[in-house]
Short mmCIF file of C-alpha atoms in Angstrom, two decimals:
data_model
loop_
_atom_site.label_atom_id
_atom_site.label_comp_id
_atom_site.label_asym_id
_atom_site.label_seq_id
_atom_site.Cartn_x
_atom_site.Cartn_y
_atom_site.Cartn_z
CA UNK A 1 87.00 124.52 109.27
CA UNK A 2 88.09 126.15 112.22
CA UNK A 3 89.58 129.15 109.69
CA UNK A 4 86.00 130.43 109.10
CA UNK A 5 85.01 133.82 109.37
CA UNK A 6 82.88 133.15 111.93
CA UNK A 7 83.80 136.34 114.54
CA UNK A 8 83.27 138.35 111.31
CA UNK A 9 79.89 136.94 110.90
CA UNK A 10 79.08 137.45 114.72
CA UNK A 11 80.59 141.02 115.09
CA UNK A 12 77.31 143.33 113.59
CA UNK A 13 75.31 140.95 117.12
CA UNK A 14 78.02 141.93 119.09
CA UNK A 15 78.47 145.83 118.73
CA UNK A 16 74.74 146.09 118.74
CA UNK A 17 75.01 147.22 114.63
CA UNK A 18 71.99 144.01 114.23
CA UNK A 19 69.43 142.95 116.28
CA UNK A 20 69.99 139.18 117.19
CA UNK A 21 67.07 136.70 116.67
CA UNK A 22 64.55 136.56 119.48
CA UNK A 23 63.58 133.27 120.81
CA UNK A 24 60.46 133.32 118.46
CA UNK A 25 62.46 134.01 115.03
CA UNK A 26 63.04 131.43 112.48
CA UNK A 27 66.86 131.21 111.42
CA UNK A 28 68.44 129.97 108.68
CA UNK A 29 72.37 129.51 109.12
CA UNK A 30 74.02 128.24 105.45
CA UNK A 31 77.74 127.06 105.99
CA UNK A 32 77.50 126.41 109.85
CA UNK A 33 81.07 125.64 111.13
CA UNK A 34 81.12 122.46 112.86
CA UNK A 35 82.91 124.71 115.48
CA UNK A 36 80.08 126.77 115.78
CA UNK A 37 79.54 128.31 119.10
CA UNK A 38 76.82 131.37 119.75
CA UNK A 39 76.23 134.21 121.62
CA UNK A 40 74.36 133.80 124.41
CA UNK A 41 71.40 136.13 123.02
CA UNK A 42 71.19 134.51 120.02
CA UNK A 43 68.14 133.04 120.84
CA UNK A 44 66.27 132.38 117.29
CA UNK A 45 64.75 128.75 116.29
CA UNK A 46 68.25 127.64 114.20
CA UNK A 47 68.17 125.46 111.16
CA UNK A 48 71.73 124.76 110.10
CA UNK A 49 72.75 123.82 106.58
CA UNK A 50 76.03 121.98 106.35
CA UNK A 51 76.80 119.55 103.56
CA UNK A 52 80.32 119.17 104.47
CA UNK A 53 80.22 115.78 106.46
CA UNK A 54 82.91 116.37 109.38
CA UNK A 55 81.34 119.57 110.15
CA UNK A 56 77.63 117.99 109.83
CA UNK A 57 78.82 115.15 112.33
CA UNK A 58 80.00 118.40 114.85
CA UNK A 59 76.82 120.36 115.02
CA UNK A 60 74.81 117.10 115.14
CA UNK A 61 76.63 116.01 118.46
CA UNK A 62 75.81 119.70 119.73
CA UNK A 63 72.80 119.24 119.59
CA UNK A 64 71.81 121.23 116.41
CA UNK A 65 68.98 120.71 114.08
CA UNK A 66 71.74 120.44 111.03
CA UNK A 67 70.68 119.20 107.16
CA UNK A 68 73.57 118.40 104.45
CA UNK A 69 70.88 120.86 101.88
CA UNK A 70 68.60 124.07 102.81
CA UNK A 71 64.91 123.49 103.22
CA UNK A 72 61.87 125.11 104.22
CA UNK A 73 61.13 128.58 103.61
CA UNK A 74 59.60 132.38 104.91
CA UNK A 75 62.83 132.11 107.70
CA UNK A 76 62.92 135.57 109.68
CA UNK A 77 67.18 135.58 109.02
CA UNK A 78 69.53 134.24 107.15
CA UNK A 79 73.01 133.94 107.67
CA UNK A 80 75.44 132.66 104.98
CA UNK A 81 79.00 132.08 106.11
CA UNK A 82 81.46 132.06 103.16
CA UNK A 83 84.02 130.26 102.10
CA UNK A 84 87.01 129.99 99.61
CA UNK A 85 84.75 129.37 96.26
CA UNK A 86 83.12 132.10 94.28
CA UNK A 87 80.55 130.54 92.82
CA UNK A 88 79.75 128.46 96.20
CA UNK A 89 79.06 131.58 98.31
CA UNK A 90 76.88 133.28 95.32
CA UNK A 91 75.17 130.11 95.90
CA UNK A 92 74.75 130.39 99.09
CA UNK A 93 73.36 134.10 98.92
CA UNK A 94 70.88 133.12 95.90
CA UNK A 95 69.77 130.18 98.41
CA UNK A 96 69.10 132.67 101.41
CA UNK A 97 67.36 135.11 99.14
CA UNK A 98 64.88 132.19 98.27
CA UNK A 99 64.44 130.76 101.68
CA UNK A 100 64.07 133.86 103.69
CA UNK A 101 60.64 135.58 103.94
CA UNK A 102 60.32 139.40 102.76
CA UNK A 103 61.88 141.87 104.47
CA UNK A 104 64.12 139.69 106.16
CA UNK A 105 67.75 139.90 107.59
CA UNK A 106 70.65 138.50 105.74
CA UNK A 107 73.94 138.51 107.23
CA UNK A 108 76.97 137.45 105.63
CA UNK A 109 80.44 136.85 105.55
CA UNK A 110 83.94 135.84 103.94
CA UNK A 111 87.42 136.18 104.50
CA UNK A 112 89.13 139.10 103.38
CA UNK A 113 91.53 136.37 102.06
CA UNK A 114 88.44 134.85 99.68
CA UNK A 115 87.35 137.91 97.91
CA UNK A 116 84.81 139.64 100.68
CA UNK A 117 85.42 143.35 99.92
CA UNK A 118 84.55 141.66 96.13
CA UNK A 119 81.84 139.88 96.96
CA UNK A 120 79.88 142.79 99.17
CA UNK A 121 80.49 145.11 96.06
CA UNK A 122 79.14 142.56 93.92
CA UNK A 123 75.70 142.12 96.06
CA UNK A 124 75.69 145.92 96.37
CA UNK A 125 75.52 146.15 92.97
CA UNK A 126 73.02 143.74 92.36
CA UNK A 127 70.59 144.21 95.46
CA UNK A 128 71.82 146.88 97.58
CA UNK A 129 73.10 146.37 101.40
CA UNK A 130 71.78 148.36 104.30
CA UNK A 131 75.62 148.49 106.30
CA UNK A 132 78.57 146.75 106.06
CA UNK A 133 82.13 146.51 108.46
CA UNK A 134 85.30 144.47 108.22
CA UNK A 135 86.58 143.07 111.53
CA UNK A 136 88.59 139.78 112.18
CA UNK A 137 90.26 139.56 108.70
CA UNK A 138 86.62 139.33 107.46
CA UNK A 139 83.93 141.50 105.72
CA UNK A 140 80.55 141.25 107.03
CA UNK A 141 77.69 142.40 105.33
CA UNK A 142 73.75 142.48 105.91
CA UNK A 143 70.47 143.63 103.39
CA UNK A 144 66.94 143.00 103.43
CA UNK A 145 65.36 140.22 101.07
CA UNK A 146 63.56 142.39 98.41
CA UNK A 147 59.78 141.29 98.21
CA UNK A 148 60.20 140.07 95.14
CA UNK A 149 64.17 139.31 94.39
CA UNK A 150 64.59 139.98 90.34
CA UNK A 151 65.12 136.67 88.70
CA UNK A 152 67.85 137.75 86.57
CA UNK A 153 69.79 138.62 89.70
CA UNK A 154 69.24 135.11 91.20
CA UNK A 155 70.09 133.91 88.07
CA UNK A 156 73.37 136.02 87.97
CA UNK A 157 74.00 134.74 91.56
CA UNK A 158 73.80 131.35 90.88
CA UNK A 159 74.74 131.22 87.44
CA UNK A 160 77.03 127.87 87.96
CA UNK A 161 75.34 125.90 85.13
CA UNK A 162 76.89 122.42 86.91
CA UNK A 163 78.02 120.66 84.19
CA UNK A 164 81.59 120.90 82.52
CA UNK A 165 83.03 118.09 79.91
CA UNK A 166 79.97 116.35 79.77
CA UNK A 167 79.28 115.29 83.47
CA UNK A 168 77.39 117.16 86.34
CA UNK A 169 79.29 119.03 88.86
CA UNK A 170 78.90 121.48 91.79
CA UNK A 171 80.24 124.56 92.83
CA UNK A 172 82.87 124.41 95.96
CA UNK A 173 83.38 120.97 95.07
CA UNK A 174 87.07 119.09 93.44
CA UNK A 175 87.30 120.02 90.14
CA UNK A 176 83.96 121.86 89.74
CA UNK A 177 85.22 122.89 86.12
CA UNK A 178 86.00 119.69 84.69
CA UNK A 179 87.70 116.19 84.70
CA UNK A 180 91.16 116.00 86.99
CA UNK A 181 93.76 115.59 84.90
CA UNK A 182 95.38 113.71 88.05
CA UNK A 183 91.76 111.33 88.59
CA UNK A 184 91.83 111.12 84.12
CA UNK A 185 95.69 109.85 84.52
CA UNK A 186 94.55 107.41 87.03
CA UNK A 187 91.79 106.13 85.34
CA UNK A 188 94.32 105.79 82.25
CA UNK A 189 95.92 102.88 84.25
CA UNK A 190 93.67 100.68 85.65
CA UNK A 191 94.05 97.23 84.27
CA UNK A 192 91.32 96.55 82.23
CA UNK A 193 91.08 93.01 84.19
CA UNK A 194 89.71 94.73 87.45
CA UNK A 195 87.32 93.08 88.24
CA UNK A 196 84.33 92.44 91.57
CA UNK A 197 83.09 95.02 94.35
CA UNK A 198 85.14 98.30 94.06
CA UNK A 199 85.30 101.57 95.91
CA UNK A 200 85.63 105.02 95.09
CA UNK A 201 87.36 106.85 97.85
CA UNK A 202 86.74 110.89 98.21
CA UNK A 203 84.80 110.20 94.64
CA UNK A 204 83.99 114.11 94.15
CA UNK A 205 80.98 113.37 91.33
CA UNK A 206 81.89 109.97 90.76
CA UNK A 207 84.72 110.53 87.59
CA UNK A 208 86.59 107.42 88.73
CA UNK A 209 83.43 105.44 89.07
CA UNK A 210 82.45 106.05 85.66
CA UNK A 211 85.62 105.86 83.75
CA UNK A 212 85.79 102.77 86.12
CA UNK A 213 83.38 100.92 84.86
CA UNK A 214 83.58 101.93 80.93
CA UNK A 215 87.27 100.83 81.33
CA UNK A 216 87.11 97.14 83.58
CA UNK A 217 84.32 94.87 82.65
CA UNK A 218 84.73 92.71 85.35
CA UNK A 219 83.87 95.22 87.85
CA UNK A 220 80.77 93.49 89.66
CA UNK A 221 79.38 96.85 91.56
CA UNK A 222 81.22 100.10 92.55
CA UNK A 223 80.89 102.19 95.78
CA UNK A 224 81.22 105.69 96.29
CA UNK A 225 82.22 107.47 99.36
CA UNK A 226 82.37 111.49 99.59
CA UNK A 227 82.44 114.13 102.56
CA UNK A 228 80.84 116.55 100.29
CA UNK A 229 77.44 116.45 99.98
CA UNK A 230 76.42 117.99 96.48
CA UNK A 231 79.29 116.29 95.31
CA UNK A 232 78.01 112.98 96.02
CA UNK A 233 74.62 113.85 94.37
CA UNK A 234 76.26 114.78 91.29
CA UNK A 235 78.11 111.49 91.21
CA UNK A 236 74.90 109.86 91.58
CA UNK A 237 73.75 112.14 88.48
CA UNK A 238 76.86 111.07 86.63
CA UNK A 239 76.75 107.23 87.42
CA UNK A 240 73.03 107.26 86.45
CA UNK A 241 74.14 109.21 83.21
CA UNK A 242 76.98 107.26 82.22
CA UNK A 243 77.22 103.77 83.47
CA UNK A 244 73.83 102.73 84.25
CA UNK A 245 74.37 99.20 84.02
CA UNK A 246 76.54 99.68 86.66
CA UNK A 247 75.41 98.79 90.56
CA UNK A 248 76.24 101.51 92.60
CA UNK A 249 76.00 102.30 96.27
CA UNK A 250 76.38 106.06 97.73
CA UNK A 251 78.05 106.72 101.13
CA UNK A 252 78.03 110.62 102.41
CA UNK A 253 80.91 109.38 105.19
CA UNK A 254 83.94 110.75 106.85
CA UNK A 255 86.60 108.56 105.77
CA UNK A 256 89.20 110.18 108.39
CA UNK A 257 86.27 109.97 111.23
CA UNK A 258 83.94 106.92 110.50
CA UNK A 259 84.56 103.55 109.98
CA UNK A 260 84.03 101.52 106.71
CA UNK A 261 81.87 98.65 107.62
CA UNK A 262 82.13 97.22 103.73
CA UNK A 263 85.07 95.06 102.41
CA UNK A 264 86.25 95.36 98.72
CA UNK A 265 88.24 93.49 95.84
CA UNK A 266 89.59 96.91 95.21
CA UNK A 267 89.67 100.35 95.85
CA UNK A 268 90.51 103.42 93.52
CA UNK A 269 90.77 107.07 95.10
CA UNK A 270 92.44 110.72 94.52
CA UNK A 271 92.58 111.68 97.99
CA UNK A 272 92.45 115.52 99.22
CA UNK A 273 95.40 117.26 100.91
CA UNK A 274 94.02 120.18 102.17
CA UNK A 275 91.62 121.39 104.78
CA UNK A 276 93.25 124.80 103.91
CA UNK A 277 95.62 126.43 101.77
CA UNK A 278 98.62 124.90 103.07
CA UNK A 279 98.99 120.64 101.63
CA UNK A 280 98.28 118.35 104.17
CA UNK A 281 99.52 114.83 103.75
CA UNK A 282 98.38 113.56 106.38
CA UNK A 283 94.98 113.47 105.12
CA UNK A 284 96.01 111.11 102.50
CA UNK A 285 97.88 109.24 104.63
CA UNK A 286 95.04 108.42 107.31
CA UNK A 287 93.07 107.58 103.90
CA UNK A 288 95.52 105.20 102.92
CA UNK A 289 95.20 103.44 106.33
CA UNK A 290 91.41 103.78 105.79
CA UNK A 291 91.68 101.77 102.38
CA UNK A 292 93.72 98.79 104.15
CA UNK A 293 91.41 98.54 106.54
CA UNK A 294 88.58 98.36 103.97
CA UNK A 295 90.25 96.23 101.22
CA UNK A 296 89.74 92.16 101.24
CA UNK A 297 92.72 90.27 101.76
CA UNK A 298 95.04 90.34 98.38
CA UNK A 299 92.90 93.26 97.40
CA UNK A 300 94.51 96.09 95.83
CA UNK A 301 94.60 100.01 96.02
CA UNK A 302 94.78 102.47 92.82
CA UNK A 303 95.60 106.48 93.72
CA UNK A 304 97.00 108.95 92.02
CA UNK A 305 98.96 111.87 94.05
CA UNK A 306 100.90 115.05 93.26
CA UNK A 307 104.18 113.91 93.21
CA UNK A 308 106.23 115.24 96.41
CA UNK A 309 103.95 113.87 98.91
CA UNK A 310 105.10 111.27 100.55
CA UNK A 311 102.61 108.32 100.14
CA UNK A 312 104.98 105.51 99.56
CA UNK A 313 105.95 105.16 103.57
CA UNK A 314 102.74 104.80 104.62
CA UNK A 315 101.62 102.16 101.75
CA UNK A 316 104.72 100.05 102.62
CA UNK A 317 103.50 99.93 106.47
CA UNK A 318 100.13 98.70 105.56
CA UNK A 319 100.19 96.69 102.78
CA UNK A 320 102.37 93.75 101.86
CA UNK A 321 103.32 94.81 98.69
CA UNK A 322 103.53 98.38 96.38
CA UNK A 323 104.55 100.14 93.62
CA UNK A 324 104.58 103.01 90.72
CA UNK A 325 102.87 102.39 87.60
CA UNK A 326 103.15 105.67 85.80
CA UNK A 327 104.43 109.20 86.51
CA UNK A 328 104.34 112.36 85.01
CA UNK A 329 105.61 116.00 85.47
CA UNK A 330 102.79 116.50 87.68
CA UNK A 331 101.09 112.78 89.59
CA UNK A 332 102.43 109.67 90.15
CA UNK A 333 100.25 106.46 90.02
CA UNK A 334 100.50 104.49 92.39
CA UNK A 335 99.47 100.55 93.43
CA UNK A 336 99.65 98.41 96.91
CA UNK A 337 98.68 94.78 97.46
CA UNK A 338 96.81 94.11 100.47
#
């Protein structure tokens, strides 16, 4: 996440346009870059909020206090970093106007890139802002928490219901507005034999794991390993929804950055390809390498993948034996013996 607006963010503390926290002051910091690096004045008690594991890992090892969810309450400033989902950062700001105490600072920013000039007219509207400036790309913006923020403008803020076809989902995370049709092809071509412990690589909220184990009856227990916090909670929503005769485990881990310590019959996974706009295929690449390392021996791997990105390289270096079992305009399917 090294892309974030961060200097935006920092720029009002820096020209002297806000106060920064004294060492007494309570601060809340939603969407702390696992980057992040201060000020030296910025001397407030911080409590970051970071759900995105990498990042999480980062601030931990600096020696933040850092939790994947906001807690507590009454903080003397907020600041909300945004990102490149809409709903997300409204999220973020109806979060910050819960958690910080009346008459308190929030501070935020996003990219020019991600809609800030929309999103400051949007909280305008709604709340009113006492300044704004644009700097670094960015537009940062900063109000007071009303005593009493109207409910129908939290509810307008956050007004992500979570759920789309049927299963729970979360805002910022893979296909917050439905079922991949990449993950539903997938799922489309398991054999129905499958069968003992699975895993769900990068599960998002658990689609896989469910259609998983309406679709193999063998399937002993399934696994489910995601970066993204509220993702993984919603999986855990979705597994409990609809397969609860299912055993299932839930890992918040790092598959490019921590090791799997679990071995599997099989493993099924849509893997990510971008940290940013541009595709990445390296990600799914290392996550390939991740699921050799983690699969038993003559276990197998399931993904599905856009179809330019070259997977097939990679799968023929680590596994013994591979192949295609379905494409379409869009994916490929593809399989590898361990």
């Amino acid at each position: 996440m090294n892309d974030t607006p961060l200097p935006t963010l920092l720029f009002p503390f820096e020209r002297g346009l806000v106060e920064p926290p004294s060492g007494q002051d309570r601060v809340l910091f939603i969407g702390a870059p696992g980057s992040l690096r201060l000020p030296e004045d910025f001397a407030g008690r911080l409590s970051m909020v970071q759900g995105f594991r990498p990042d999480y890992l980062a601030l931990e090892r600096a020696g933040f206090a850092v939790t994947p969810e906001a807690t507590g309450e009454n903080y003397d400033m907020t600041l909300v970093l945004c990102g490149r989902h809409r709903r997300e950062n409204e999220a973020r700001l109806a979060e910050a106007l819960k958690r910080t105490k009346a008459g308190g600072l929030i501070v935020a920013a996003t990219a020019k890139k991600d809609g800030g000039g929309s999103l400051r007219k949007r909280v305008e509207e709604l709340l009113g802002i006492e300044d704004h400036a644009s700097k670094h790309h960015g537009v940062v913006f900063w109000l007071r928490r009303p005593v009493a923020p109207d409910a129908a403008v939290l509810a307008s803020l956050g007004d992500f219901n979570g759920e789309a076809d049927g299963f729970a989902t979360v805002a910022g995370g893979f296909s917050d507005d439905g079922i991949d049709a990449g993950s539903a092809l997938l799922a489309s071509c398991l054999p129905e034999d499958l069968s003992g412990k699975i895993a769900d690589f990068a599960a998002g909220w658990g689609f896989l794991s469910v259609a998983s184990a309406g679709r193999c009856p063998g399937i002993q227990s399934v696994d489910l390993y995601e970066a993204h916090h509220a993702s993984l909670e919603a999986a855990r929503r979705n597994m409990a929804a609809h397969a609860p005769q299912m055993p299932a485990r839930f890992f918040w881990h790092d598959l490019l950055g921590e090791e799997v310590s679990e071995r599997y019959d099989a493993i099924l996974m849509n893997p990510p390809f971008h940290r940013s706009r541009a595709a990445e295929p390296d990600m799914g690449q290392q996550m390939i390498v991740s699921a050799a390392r983690a699969l038993k021996p003559r276990g197998k791997l399931f993904l599905v993948a856009n179809r330019p990105l070259p997977y097939e390289e990679m799968l023929s270096k680590h596994f013994s034996a591979h192949g295609e079992l379905l494409r379409d305009g869009t994916f490929k399917v593809l399989w590898a013996r361990k």
